[in-house]
PDB file of C-alpha atoms in Angstrom:
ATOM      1  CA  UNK A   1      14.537 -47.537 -36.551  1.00 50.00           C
ATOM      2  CA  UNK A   2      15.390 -50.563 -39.100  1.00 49.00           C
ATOM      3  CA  UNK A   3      16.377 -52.870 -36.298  1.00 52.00           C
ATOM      4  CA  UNK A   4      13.049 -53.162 -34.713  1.00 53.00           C
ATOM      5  CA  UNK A   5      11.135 -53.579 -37.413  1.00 54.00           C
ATOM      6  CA  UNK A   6      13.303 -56.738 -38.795  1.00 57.00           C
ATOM      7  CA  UNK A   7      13.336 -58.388 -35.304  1.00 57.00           C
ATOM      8  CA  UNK A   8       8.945 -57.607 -35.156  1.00 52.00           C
ATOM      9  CA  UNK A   9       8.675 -59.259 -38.440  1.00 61.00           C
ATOM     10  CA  UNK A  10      10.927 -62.202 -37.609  1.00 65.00           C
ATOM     11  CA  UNK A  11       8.788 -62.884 -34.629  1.00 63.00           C
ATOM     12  CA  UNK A  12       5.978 -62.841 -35.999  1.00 62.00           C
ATOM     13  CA  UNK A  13       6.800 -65.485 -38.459  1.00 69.00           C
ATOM     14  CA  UNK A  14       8.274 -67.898 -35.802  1.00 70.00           C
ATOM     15  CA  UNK A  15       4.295 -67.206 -34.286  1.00 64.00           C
ATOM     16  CA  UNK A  16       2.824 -68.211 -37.479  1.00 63.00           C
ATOM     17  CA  UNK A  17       4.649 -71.520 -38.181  1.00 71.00           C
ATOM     18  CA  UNK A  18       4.490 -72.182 -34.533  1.00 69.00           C
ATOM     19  CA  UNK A  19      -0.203 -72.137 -34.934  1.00 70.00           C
ATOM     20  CA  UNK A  20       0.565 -73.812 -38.393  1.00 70.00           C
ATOM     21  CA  UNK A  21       2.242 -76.632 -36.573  1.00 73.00           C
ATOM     22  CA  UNK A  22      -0.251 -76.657 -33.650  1.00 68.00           C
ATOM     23  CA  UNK A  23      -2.922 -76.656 -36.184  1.00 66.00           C
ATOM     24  CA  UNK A  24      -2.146 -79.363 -37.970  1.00 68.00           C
ATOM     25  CA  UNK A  25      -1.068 -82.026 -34.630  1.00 66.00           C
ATOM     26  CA  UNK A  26      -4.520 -81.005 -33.214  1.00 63.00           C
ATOM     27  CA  UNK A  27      -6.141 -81.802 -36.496  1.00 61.00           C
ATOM     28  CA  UNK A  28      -4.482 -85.384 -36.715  1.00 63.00           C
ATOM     29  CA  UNK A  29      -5.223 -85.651 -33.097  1.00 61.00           C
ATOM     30  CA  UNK A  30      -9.198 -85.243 -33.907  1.00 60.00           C
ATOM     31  CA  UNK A  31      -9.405 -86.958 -36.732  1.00 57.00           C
ATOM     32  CA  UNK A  32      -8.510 -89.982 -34.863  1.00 59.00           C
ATOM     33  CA  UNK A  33     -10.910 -88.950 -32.008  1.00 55.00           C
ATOM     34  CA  UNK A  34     -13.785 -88.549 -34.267  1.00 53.00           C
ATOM     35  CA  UNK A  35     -13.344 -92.030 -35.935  1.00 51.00           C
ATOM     36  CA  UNK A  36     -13.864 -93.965 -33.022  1.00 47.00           C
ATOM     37  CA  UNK A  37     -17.337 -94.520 -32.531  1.00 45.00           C
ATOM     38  CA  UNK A  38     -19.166 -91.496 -30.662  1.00 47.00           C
ATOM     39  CA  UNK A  39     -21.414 -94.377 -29.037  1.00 49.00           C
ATOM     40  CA  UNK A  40     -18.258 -95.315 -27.060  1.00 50.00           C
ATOM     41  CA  UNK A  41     -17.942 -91.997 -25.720  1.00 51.00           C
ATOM     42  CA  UNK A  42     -18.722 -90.765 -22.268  1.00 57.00           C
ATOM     43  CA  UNK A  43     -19.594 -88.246 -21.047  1.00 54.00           C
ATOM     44  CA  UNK A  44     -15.774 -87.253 -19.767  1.00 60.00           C
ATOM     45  CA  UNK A  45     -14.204 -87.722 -22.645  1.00 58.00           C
ATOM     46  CA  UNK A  46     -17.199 -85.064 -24.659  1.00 53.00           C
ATOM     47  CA  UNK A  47     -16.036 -82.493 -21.848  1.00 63.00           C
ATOM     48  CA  UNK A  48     -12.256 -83.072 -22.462  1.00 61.00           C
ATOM     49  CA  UNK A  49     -12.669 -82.727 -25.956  1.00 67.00           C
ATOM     50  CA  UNK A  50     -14.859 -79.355 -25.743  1.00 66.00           C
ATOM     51  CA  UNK A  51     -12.388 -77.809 -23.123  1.00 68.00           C
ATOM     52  CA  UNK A  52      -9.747 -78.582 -25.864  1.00 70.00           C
ATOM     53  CA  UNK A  53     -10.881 -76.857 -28.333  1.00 68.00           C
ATOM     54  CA  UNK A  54     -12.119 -73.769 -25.987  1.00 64.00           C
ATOM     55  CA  UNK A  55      -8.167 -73.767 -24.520  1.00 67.00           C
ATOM     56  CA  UNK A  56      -7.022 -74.107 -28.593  1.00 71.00           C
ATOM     57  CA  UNK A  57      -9.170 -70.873 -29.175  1.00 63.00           C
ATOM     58  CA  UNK A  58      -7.884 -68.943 -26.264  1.00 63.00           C
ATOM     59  CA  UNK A  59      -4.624 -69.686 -27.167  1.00 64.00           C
ATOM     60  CA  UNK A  60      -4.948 -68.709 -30.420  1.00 63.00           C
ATOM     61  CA  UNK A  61      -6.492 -65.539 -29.478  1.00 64.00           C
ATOM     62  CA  UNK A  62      -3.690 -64.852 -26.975  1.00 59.00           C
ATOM     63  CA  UNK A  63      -1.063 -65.278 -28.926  1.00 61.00           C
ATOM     64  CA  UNK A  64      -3.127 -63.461 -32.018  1.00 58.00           C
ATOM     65  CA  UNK A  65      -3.419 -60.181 -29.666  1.00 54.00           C
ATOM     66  CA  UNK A  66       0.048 -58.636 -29.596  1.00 50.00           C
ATOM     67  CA  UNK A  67       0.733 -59.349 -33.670  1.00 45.00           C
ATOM     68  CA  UNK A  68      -2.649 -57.391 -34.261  1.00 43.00           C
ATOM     69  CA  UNK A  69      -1.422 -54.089 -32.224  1.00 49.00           C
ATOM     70  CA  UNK A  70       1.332 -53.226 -34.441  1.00 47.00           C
ATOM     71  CA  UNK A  71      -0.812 -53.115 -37.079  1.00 51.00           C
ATOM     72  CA  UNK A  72      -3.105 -50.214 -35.535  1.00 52.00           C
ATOM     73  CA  UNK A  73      -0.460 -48.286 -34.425  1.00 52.00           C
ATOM     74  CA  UNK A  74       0.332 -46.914 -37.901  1.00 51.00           C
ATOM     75  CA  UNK A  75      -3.513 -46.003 -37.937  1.00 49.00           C
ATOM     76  CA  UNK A  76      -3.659 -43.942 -34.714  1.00 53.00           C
ATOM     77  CA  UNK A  77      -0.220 -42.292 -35.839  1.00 51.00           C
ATOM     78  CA  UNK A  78      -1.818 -40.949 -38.941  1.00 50.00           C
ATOM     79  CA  UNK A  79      -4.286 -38.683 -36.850  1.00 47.00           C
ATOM     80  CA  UNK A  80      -1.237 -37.007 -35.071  1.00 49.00           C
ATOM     81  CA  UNK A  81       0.889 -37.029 -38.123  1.00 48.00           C
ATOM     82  CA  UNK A  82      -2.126 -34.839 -40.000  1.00 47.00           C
ATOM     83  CA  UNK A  83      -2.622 -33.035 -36.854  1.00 49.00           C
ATOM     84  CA  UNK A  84       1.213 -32.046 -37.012  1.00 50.00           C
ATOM     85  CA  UNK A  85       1.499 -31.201 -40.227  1.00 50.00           C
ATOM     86  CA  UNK A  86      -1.792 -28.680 -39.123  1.00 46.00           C
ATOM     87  CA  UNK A  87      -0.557 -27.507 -36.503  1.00 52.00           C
ATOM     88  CA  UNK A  88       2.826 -27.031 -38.611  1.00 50.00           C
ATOM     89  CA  UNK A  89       0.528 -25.040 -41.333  1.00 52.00           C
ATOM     90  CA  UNK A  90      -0.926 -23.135 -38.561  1.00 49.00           C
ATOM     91  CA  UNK A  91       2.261 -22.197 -36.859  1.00 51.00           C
ATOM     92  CA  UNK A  92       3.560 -20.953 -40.454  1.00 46.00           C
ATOM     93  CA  UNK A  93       0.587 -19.135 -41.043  1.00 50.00           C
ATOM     94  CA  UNK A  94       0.706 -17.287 -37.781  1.00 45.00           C
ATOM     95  CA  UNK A  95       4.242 -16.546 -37.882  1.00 47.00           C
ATOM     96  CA  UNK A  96       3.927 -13.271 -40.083  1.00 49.00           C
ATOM     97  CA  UNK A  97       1.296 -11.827 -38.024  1.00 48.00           C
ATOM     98  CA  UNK A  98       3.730 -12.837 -34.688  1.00 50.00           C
ATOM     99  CA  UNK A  99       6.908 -11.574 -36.239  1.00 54.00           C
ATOM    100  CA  UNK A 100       7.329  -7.881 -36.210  1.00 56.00           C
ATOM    101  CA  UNK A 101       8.718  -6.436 -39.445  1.00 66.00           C
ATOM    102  CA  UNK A 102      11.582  -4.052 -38.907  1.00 69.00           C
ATOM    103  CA  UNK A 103       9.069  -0.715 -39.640  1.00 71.00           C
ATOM    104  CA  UNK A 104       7.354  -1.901 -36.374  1.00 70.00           C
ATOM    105  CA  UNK A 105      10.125  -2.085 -33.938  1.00 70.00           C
ATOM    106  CA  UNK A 106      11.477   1.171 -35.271  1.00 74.00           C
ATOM    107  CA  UNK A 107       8.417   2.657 -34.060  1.00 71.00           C
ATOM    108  CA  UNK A 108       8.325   0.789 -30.912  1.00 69.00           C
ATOM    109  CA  UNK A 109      11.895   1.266 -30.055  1.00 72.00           C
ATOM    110  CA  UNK A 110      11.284   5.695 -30.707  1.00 71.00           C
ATOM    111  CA  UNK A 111       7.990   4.985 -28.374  1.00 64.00           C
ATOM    112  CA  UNK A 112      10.095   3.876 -26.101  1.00 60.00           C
ATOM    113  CA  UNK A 113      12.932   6.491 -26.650  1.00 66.00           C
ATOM    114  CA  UNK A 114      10.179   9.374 -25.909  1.00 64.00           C
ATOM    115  CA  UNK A 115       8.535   8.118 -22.691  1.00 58.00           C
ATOM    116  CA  UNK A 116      11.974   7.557 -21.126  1.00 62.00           C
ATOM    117  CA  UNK A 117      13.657  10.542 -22.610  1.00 68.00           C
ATOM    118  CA  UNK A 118      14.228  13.519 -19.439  1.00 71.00           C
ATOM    119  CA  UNK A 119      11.211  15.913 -19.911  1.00 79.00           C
ATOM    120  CA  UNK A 120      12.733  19.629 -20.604  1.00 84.00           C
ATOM    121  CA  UNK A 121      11.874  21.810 -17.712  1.00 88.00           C
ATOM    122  CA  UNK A 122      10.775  25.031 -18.307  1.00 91.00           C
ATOM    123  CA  UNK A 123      12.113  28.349 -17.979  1.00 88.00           C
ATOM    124  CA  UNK A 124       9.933  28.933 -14.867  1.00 88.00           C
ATOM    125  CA  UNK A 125      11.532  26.024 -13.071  1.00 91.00           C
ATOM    126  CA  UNK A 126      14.696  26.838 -14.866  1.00 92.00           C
ATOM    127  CA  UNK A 127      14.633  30.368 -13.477  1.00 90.00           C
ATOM    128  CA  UNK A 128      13.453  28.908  -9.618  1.00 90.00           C
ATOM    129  CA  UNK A 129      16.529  26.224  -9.489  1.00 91.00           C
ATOM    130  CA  UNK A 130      18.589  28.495 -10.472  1.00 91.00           C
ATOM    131  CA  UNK A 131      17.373  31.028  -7.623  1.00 91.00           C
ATOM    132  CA  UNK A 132      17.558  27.903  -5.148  1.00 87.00           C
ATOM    133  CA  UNK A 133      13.682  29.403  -4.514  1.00 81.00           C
ATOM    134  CA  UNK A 134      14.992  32.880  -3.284  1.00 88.00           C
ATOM    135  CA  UNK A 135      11.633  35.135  -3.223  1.00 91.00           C
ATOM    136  CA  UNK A 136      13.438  38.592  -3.057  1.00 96.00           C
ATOM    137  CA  UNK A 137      15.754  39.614  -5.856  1.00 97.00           C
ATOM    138  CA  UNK A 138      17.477  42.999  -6.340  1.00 98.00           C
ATOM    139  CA  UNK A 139      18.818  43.826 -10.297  1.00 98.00           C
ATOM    140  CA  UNK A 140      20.663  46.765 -11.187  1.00 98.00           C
ATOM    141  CA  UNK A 141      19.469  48.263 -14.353  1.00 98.00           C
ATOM    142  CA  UNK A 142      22.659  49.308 -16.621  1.00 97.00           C
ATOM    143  CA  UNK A 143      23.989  46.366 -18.570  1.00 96.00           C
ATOM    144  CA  UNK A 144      21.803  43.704 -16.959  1.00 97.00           C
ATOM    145  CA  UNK A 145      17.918  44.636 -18.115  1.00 97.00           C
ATOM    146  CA  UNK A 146      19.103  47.663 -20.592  1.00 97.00           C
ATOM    147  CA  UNK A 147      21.326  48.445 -23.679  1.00 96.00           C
ATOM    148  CA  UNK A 148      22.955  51.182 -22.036  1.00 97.00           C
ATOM    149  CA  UNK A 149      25.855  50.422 -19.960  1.00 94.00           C
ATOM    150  CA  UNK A 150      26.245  54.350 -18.726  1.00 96.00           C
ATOM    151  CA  UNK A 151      24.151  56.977 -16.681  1.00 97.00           C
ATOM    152  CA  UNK A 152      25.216  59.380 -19.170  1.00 97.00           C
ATOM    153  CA  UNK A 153      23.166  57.454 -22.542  1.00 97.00           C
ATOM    154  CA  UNK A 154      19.620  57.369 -19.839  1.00 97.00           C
ATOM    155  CA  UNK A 155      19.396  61.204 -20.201  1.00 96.00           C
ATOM    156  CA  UNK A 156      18.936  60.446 -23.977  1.00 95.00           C
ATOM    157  CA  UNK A 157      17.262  56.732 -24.247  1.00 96.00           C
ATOM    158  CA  UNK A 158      16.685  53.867 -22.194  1.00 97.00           C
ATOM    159  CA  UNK A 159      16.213  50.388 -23.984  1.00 97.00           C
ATOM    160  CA  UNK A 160      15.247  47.231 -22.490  1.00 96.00           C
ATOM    161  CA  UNK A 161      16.988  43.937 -24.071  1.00 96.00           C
ATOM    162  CA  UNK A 162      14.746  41.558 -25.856  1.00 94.00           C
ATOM    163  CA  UNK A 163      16.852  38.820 -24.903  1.00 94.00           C
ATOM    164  CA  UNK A 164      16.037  39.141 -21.048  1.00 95.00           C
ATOM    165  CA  UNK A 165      12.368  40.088 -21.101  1.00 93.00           C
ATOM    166  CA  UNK A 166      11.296  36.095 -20.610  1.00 92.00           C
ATOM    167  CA  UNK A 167      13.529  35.581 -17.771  1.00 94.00           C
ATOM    168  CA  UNK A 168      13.013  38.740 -16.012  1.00 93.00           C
ATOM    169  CA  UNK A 169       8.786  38.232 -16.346  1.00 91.00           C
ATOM    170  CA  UNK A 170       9.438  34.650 -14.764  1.00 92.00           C
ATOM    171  CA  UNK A 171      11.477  36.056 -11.828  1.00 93.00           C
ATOM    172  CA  UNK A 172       9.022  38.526 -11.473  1.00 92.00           C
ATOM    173  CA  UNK A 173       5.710  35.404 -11.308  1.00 90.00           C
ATOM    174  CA  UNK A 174       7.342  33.845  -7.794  1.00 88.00           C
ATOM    175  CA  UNK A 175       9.699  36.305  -6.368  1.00 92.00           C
ATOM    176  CA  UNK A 176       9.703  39.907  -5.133  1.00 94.00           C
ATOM    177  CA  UNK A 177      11.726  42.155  -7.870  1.00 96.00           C
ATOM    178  CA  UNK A 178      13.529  45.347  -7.246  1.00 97.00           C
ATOM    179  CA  UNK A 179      15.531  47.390  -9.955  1.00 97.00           C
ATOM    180  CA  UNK A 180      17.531  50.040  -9.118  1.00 98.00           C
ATOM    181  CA  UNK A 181      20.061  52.484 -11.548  1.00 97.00           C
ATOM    182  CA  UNK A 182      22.343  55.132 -10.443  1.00 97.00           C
ATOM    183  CA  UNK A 183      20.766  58.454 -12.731  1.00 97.00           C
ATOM    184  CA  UNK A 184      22.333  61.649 -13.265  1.00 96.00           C
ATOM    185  CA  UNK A 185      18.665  63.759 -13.830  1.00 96.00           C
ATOM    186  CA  UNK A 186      15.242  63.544 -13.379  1.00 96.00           C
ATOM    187  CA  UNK A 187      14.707  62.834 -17.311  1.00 97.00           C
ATOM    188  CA  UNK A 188      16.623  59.519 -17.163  1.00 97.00           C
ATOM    189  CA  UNK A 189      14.374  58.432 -14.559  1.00 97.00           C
ATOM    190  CA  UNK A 190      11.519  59.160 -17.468  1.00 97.00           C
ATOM    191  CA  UNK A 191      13.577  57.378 -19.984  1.00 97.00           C
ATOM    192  CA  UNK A 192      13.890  54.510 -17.944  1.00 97.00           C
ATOM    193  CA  UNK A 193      10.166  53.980 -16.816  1.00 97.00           C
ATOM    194  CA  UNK A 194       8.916  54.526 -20.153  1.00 97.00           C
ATOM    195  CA  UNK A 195      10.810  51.799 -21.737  1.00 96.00           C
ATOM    196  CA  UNK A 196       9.885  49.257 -19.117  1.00 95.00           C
ATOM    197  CA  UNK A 197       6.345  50.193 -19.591  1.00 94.00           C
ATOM    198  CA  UNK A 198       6.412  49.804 -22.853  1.00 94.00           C
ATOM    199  CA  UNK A 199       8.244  46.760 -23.114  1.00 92.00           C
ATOM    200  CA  UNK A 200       5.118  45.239 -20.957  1.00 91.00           C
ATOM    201  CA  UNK A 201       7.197  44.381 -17.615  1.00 91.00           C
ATOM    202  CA  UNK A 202       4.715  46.397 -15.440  1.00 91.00           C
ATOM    203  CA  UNK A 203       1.545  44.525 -17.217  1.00 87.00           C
ATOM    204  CA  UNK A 204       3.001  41.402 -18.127  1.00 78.00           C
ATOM    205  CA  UNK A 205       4.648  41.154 -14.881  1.00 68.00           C
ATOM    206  CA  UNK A 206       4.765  41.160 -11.472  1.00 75.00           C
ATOM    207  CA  UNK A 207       6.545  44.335 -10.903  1.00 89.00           C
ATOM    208  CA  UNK A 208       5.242  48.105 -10.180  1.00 92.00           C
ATOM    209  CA  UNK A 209       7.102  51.591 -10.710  1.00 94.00           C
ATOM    210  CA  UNK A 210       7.299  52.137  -7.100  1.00 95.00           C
ATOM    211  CA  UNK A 211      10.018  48.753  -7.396  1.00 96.00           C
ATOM    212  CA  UNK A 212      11.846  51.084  -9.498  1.00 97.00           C
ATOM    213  CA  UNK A 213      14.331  52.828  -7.406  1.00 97.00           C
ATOM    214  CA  UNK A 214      17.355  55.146  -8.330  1.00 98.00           C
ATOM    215  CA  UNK A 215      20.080  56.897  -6.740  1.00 97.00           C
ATOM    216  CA  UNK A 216      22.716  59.886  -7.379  1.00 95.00           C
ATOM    217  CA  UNK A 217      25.416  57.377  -6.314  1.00 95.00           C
ATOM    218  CA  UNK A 218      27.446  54.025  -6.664  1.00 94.00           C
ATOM    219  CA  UNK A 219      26.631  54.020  -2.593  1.00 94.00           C
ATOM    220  CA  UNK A 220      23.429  54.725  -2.422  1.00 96.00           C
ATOM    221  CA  UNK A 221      22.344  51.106  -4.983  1.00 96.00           C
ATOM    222  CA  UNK A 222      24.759  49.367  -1.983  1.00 96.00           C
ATOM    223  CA  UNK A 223      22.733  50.894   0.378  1.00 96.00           C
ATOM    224  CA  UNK A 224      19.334  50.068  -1.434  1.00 97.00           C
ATOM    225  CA  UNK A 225      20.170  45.973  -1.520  1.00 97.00           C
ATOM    226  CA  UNK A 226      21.447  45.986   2.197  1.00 96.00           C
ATOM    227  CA  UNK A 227      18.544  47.334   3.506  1.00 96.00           C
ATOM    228  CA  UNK A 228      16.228  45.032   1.352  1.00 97.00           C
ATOM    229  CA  UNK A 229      18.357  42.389   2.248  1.00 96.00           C
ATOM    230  CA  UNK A 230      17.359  40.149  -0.750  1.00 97.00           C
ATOM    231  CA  UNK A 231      18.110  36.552  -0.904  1.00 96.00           C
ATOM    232  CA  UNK A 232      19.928  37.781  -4.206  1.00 97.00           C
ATOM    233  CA  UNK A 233      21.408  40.545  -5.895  1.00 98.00           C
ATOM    234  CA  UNK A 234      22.854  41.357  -9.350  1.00 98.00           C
ATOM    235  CA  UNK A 235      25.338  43.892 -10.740  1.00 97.00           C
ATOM    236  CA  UNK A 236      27.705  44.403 -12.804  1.00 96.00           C
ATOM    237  CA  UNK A 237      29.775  46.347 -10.723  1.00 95.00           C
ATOM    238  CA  UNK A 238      32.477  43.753  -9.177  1.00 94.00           C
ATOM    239  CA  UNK A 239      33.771  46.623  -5.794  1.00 94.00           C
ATOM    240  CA  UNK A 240      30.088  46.331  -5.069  1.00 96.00           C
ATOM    241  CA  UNK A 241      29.213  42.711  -5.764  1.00 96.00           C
ATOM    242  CA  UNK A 242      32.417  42.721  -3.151  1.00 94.00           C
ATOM    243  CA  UNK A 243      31.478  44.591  -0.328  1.00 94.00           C
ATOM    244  CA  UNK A 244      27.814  42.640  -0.605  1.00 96.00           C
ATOM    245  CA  UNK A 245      29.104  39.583  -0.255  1.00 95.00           C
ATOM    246  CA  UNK A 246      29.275  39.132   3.329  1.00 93.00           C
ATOM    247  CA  UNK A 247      25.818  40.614   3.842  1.00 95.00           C
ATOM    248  CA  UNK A 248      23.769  38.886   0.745  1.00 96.00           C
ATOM    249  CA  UNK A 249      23.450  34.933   0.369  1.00 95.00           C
ATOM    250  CA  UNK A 250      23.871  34.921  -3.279  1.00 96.00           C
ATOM    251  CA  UNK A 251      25.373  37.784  -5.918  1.00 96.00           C
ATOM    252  CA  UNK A 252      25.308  36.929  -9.617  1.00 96.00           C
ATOM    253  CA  UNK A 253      28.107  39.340 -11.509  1.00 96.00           C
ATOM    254  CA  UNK A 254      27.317  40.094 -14.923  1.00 96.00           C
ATOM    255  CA  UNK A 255      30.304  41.115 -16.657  1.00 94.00           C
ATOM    256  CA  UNK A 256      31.535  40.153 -20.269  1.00 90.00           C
ATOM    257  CA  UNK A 257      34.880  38.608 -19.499  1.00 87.00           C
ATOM    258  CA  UNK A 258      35.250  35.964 -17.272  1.00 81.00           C
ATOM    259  CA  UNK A 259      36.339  36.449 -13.518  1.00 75.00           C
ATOM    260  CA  UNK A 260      37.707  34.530 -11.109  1.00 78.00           C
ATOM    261  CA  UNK A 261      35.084  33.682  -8.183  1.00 81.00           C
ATOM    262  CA  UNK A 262      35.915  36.441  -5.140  1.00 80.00           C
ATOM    263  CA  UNK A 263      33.708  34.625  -2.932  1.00 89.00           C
ATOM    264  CA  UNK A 264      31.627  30.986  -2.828  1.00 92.00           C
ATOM    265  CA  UNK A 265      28.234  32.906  -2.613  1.00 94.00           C
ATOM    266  CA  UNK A 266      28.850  34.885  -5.797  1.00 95.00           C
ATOM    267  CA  UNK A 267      28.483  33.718  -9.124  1.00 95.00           C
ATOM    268  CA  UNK A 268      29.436  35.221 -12.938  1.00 94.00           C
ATOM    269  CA  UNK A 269      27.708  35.135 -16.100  1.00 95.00           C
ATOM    270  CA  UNK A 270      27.912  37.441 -19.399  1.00 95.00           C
ATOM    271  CA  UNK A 271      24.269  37.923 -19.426  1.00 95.00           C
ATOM    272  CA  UNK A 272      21.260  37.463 -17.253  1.00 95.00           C
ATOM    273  CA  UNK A 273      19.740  35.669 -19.667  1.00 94.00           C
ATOM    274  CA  UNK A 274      22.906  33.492 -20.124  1.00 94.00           C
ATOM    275  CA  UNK A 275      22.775  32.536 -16.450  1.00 94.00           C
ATOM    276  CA  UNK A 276      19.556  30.950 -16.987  1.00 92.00           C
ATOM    277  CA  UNK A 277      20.167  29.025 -19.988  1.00 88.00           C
ATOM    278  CA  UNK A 278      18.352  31.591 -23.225  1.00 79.00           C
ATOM    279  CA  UNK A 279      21.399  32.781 -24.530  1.00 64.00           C
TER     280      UNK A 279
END
């Protein structure tokens, strides 16, 4: 930037010595014009003089007009350079309100987190998937919905898990529910009514007593689900869940050690409730 500014100046010296120079001839030159007698004039030599001194001032002027434009220039930069250093102050002021503090993006990034994050399904659509949107499901009784495990403990009690109640109300909303038990007496039967009533299956539910079936014998609950011919069954007896499983599309076996798969249309869960995901 130092260059420039040297070779400017220099220039514009040479230009000043050079109209200091012109000056001066054209002064000598009119002083001897002027002291000749203006009576010898004519009219030619009045016009060559004027036009002289009209070229003299154009020239001047010319050759005044590029030294004068430098000296604006600083001038018309101030404007921008004040308007810079604004628009600098401005920038600074608005960068705190532009910049997001750290608080900020925390929040934004767990906005973010939650809109995208998988939506929980619930235990309805848990319970339908599961089903692959079978409507007709047939449950035994004994170690699926009750305590008991054994004909023998209905003549005394019948209890209905807590665990399953949620899942066996939501099968009971969409599909058509049949339980069935193998009794010994007429007062199991009793037991086992009662403690579905009163665990709120036939209000809360879908399902009526006359969906309540029993049998004298292991045979007779095979015979129950092939007539019904649900879309699935569930038992905890694996020679059943066996025979079944070339007449029923899908067999869940409840059973509290882990088996190996006797067919690709049956699964095997501990618990009913475990099969649907509320253990």
């Amino acid at each position: 930037m130092a260059e420039p500014s040297s070779s400017f100046s220099s220039s514009k010296d040479e230009l000043v010595q050079l109209i200091k120079r012109l000056g001066t001839y054209l002064a000598l030159k009119m002083s001897n014009l002027f002291s000749i007698s203006f009576q010898k004039l004519d009219p030619r030599s009045v016009g060559a003089i004027a036009g002289l001194a009209v070229a003299i001032v154009f020239t001047y002027r010319l050759m005044r007009s590029p030294a004068a434009r430098p000296r604006r220039q600083p001038k018309r930069q101030n404007p921008s350079t004040s308007s810079s250093s604004i628009s600098t102050q401005s920038n600074a002021t608005l960068a705190p309100s532009e910049v997001c503090s750290p608080s900020e993006d925390l929040r934004a990034q767990n906005v973010v987190d939650e809109f995208f994050q998988p939506v929980k399904p619930t235990l309805g659509q848990i319970v339908r998937q599961k089903l692959s949107e079978g409507r007709k499901v047939t449950c035994r009784l004994l170690g699926v919905i009750l305590e008991e495990s054994s004909p023998e403990e209905l003549q005394k009690q019948a209890t209905v898990k807590s665990s399953v109640l949620d899942v066996l109300l939501e099968i009971t909303k969409f599909c058509d529910l049949y339980l069935m038990e193998r009794v010994i007496d007429d007062e199991s039967e009793k037991n086992v009514l009662l403690a579905l009533e009163n665990a709120g299956i036939f209000t809360s539910g879908g399902l009526v007593k006359d969906k309540v079936l029993f049998c004298s014998t292991e045979n007779g609950r095979t015979s129950f689900v092939r007539q019904l011919e649900p879309d699935w069954h569930i038992d905890t007896n694996p020679e059943i869940v066996s025979q079944l499983a070339r007449f029923i599309k899908y067999q869940l076996h409840i059973s509290p050690v882990r088996s190996e798969r006797t067919a690709v249309n049956v699964f095997s869960s501990p618990s009913l409730e475990h099969f649907f995901g509320c253990a």
